[in-house]
mmCIF file of C-alpha atoms in Angstrom:
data_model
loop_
_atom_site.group_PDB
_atom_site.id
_atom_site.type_symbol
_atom_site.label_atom_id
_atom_site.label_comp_id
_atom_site.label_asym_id
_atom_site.label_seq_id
_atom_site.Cartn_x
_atom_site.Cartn_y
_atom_site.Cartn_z
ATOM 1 C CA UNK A 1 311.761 97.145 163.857
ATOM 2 C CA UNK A 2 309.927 94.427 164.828
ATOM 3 C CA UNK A 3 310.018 94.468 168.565
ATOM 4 C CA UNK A 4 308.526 98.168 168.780
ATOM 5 C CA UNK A 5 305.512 96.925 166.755
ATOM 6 C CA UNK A 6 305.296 94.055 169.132
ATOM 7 C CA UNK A 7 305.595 96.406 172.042
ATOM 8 C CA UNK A 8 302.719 99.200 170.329
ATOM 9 C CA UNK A 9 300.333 95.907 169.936
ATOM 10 C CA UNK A 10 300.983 95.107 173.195
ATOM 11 C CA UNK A 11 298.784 98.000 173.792
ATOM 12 C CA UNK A 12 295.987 97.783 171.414
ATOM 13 C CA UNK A 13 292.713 98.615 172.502
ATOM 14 C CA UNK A 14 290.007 97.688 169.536
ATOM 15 C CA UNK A 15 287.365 100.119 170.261
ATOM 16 C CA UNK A 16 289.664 102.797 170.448
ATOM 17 C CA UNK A 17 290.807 102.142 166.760
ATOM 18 C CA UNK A 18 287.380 101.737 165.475
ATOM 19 C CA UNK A 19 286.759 105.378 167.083
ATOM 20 C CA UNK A 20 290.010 107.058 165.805
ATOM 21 C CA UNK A 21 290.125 105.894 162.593
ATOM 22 C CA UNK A 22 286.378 107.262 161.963
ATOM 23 C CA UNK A 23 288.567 111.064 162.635
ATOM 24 C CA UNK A 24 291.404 110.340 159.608
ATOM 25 C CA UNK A 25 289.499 109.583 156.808
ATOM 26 C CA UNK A 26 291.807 108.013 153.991
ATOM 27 C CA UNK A 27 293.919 106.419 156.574
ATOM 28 C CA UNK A 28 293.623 102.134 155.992
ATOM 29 C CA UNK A 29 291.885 101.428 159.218
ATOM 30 C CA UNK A 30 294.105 98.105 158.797
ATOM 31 C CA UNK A 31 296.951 100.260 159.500
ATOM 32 C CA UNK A 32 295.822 101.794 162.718
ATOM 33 C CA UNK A 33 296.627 99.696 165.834
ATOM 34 C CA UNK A 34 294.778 101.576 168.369
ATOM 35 C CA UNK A 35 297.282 103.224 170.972
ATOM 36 C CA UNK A 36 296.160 105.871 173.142
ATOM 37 C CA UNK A 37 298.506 108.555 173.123
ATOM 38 C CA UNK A 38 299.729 108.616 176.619
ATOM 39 C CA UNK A 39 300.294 104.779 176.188
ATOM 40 C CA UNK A 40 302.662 105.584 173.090
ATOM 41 C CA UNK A 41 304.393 108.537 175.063
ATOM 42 C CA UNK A 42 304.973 106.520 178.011
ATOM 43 C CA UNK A 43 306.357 103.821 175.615
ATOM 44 C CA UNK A 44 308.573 105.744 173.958
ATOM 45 C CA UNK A 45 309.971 106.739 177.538
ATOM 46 C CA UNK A 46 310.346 103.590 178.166
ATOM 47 C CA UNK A 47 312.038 102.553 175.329
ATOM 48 C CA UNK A 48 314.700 105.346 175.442
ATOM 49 C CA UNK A 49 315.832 103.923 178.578
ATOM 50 C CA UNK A 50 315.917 100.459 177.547
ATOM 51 C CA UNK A 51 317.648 100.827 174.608
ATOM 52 C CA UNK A 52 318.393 104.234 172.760
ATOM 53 C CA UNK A 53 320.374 102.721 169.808
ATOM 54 C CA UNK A 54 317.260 100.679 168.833
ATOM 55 C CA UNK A 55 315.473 103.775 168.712
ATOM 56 C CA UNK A 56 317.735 105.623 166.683
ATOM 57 C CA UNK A 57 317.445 103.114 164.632
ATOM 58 C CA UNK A 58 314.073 102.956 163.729
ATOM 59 C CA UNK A 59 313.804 106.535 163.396
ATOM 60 C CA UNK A 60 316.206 106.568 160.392
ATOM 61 C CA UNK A 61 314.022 103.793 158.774
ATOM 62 C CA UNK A 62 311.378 105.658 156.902
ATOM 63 C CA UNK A 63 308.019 105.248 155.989
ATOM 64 C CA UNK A 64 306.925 103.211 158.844
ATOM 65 C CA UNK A 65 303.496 100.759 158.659
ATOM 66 C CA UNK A 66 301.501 101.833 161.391
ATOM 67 C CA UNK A 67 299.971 105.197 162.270
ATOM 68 C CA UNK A 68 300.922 104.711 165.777
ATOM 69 C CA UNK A 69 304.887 104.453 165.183
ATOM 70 C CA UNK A 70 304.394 107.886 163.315
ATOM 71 C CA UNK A 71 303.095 109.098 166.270
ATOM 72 C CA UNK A 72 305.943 107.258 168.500
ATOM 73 C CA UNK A 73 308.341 108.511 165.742
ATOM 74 C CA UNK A 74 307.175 111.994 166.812
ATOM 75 C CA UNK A 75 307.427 111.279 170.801
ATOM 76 C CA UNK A 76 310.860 110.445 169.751
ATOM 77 C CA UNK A 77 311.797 113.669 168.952
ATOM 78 C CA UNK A 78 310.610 115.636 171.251
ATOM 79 C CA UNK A 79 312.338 113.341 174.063
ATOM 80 C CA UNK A 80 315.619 113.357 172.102
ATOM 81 C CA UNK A 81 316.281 117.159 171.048
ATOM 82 C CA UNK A 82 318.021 118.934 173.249
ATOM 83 C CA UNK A 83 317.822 121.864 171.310
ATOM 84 C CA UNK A 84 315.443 123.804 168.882
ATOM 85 C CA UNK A 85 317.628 123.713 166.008
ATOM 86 C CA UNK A 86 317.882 119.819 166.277
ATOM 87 C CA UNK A 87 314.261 119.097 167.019
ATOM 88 C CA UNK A 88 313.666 121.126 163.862
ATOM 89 C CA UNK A 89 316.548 118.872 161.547
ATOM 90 C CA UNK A 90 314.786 115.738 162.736
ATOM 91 C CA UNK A 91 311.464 117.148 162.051
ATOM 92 C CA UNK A 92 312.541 118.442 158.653
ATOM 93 C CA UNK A 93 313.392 114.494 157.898
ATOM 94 C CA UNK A 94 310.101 113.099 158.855
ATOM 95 C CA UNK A 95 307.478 115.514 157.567
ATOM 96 C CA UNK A 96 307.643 114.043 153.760
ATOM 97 C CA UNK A 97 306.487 110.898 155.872
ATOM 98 C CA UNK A 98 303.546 112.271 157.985
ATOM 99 C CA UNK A 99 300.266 111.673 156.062
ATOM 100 C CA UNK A 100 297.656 112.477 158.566
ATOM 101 C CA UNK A 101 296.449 115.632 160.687
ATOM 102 C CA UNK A 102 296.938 113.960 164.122
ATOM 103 C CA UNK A 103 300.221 112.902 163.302
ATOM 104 C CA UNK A 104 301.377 116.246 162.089
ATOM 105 C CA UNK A 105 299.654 117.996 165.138
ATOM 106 C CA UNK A 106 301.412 116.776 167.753
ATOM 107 C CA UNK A 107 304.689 117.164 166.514
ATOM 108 C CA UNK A 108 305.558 120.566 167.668
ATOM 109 C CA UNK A 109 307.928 119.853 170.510
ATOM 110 C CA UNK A 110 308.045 122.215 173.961
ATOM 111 C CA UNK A 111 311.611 122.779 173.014
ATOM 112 C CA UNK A 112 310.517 125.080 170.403
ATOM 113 C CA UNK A 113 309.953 127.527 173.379
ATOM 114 C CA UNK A 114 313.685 128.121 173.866
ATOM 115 C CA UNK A 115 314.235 129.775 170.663
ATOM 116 C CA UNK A 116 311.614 131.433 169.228
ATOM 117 C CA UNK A 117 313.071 133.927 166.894
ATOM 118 C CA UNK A 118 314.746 130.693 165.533
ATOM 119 C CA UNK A 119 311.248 128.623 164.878
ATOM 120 C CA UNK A 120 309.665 131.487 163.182
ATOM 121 C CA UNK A 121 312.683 132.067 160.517
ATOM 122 C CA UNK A 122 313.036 128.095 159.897
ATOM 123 C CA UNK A 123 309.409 127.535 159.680
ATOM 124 C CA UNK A 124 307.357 130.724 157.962
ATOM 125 C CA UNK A 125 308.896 129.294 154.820
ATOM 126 C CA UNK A 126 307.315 126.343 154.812
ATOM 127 C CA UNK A 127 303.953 127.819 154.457
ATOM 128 C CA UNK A 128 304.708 127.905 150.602
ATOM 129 C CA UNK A 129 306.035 124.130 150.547
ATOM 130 C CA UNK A 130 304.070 121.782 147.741
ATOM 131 C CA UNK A 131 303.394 118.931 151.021
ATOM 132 C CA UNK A 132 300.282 119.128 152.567
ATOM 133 C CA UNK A 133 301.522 118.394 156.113
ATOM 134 C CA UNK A 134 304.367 120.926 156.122
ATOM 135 C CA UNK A 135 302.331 123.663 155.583
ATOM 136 C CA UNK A 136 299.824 122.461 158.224
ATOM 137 C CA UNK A 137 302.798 121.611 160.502
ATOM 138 C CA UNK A 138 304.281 125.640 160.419
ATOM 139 C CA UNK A 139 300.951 126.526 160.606
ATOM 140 C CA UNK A 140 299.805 124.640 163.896
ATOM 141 C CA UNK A 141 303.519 126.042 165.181
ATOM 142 C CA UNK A 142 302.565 129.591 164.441
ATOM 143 C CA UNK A 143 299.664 129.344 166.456
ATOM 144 C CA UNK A 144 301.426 126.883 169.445
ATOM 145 C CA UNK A 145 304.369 128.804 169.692
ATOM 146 C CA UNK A 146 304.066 132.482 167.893
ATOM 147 C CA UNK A 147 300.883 133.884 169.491
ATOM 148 C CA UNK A 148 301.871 135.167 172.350
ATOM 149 C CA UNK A 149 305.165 136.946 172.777
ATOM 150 C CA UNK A 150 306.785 136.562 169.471
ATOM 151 C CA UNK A 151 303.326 137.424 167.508
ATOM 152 C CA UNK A 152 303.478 139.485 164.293
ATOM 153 C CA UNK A 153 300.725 141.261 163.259
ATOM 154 C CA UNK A 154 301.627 140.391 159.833
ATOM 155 C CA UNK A 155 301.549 136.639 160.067
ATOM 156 C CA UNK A 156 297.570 137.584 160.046
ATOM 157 C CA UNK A 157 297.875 138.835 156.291
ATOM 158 C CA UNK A 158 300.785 136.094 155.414
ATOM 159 C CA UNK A 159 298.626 133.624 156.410
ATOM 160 C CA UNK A 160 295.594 135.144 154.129
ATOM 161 C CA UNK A 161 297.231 135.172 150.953
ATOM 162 C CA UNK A 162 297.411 131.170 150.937
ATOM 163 C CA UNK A 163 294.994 129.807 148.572
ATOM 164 C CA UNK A 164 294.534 126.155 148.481
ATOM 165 C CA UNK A 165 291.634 123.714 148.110
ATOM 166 C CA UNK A 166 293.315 121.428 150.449
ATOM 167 C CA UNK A 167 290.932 120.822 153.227
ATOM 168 C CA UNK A 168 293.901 119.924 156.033
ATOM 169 C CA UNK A 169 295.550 122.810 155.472
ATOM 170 C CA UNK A 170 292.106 125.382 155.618
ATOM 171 C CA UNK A 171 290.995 123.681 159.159
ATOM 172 C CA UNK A 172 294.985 124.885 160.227
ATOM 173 C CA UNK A 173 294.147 128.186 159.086
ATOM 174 C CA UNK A 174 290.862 128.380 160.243
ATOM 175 C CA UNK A 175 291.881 127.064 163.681
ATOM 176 C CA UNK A 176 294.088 129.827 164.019
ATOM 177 C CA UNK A 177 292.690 132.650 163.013
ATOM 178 C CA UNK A 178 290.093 131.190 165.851
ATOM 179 C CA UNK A 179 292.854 131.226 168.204
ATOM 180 C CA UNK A 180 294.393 134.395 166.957
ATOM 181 C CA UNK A 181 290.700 136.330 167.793
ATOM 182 C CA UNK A 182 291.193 134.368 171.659
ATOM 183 C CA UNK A 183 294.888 135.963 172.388
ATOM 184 C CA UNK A 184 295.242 138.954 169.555
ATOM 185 C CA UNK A 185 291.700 139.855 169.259
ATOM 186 C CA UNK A 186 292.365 143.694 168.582
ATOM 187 C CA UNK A 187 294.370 142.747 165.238
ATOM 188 C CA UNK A 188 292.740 139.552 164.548
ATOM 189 C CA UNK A 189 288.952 141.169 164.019
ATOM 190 C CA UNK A 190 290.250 143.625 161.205
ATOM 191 C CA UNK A 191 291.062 140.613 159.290
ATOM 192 C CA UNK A 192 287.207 139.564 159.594
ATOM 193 C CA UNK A 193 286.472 143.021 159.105
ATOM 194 C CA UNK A 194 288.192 143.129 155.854
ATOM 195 C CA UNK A 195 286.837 140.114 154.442
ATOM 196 C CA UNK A 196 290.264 139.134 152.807
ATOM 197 C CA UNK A 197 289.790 135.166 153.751
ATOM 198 C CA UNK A 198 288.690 132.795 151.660
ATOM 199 C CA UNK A 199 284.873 132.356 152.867
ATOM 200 C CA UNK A 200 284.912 128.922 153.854
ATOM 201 C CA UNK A 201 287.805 130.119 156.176
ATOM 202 C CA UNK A 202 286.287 133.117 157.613
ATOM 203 C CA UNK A 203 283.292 131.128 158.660
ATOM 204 C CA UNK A 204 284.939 128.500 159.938
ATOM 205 C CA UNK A 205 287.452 130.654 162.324
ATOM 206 C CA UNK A 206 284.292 132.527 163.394
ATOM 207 C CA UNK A 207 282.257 129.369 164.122
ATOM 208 C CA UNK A 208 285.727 128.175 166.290
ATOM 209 C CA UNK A 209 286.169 131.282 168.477
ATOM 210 C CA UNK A 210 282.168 131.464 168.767
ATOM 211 C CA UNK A 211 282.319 127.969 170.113
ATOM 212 C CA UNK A 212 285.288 129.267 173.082
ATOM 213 C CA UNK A 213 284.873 130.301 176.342
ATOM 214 C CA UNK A 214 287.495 133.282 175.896
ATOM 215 C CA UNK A 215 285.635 134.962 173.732
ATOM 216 C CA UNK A 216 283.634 137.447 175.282
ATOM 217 C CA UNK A 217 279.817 137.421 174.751
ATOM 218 C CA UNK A 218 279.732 141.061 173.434
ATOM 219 C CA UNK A 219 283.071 140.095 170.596
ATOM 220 C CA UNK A 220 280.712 136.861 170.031
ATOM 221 C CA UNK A 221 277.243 139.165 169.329
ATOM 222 C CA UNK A 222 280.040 141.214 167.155
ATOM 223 C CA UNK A 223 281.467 138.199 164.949
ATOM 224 C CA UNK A 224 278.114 136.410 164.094
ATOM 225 C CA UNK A 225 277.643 139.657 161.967
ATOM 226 C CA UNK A 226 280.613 139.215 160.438
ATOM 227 C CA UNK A 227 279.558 135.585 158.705
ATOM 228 C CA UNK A 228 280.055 135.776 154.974
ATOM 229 C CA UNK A 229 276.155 135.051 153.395
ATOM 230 C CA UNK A 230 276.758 132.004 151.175
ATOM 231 C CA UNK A 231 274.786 132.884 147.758
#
């Protein structure tokens, strides 16, 4: 798809790539154009309007080059399902393809909000999937979409029991557990308690919800004694 390419370079900006691609180690720097990402969501506005059947078709042609029509690929979808259960067929398509965090982050579309119930039966699942990006992806969902209303007190101990050296998958976990203290604090802290993360994890959410400005001074004080003392 030529002419999206032409239209994403269009929009380079140089410094910016030399910045982002310092944040995704691993990712070919050659392989980044350097698209801000409300310049590739107002593109891929743009280009649903202009023509939709171009679009379509450069969705269904898989892997793409350039980091930035990932990340285009994923504006796609989230302007194109009109319902939960399709956003989560065409995300279910491109995940094999993702291979970075920022692509895989902001893939969780707003539509997920209209059926709940639905995201957290298709998606828990994938937390035991062999790709990398999968499990981050239904990770980052849980703690987008299943903190608040539709939270489970036992996603806290699902969530525990993964065990991987992967380090994009521990900075999901870790980032939500530090979100989890933020909006479920009162079940959240008797995971810390417990001591039943990993301890790279553990520290890590601690350090997170330390860092926030929901966290109360007095549950801050509380946590920092709660560090696990490397030996």
């Amino acid at each position: 798809m030529e002419q999206i390419t032409k239209r994403l370079m269009e929009l380079q900006d140089l410094k910016y790539r030399d910045f982002h691609s310092k944040l995704m180690p691993g990712i070919d720097k050659e392989l980044v154009i350097g698209v801000r990402s409300p310049d590739i969501k107002k593109l891929a506005k743009n280009l649903l309007k202009e023509d939709k059947d171009m679009v379509l078709e450069f969705m269904h042609k898989l892997p793409h080059r350039y980091y930035e029509e990932n990340n285009l690929h994923g504006a796609f979808i989230g302007l194109i399902a009109k319902t939960p259960c399709e956003a989560l067929k065409m995300i279910d398509e491109f995940l094999p393809y993702v291979d970075n965090w920022a692509t895989c982050d902001t893939l969780p579309p707003k539509i997920f909000k209209k059926d709940l119930n639905l995201i957290r039966a298709h998606v828990m699942p994938w937390l035991y999937s062999s790709e990398t990006y999968r499990v981050r992806f239904a990770i980052v969902t849980m703690l987008g979409y299943l903190l608040e209303d539709e939270f489970d007190a036992c996603d806290l101990y699902i969530l525990a029991k993964i065990n991987t050296e992967e380090y994009y998958i521990n900075m999901a976990i870790a980032w939500y557990y530090s979100f989890a203290l933020i909006k479920q604090y009162e079940d959240t802290i008797k995971v810390f308690e417990e001591k039943i993360l990993g301890t790279w994890v553990h520290n890590k959410a601690i350090q997170k919800a330390i860092e926030s400005y929901r966290i109360t001074s007095e549950q801050k004080e509380y946590l920092r004694t709660l560090k696990i003392k490397k030996c």
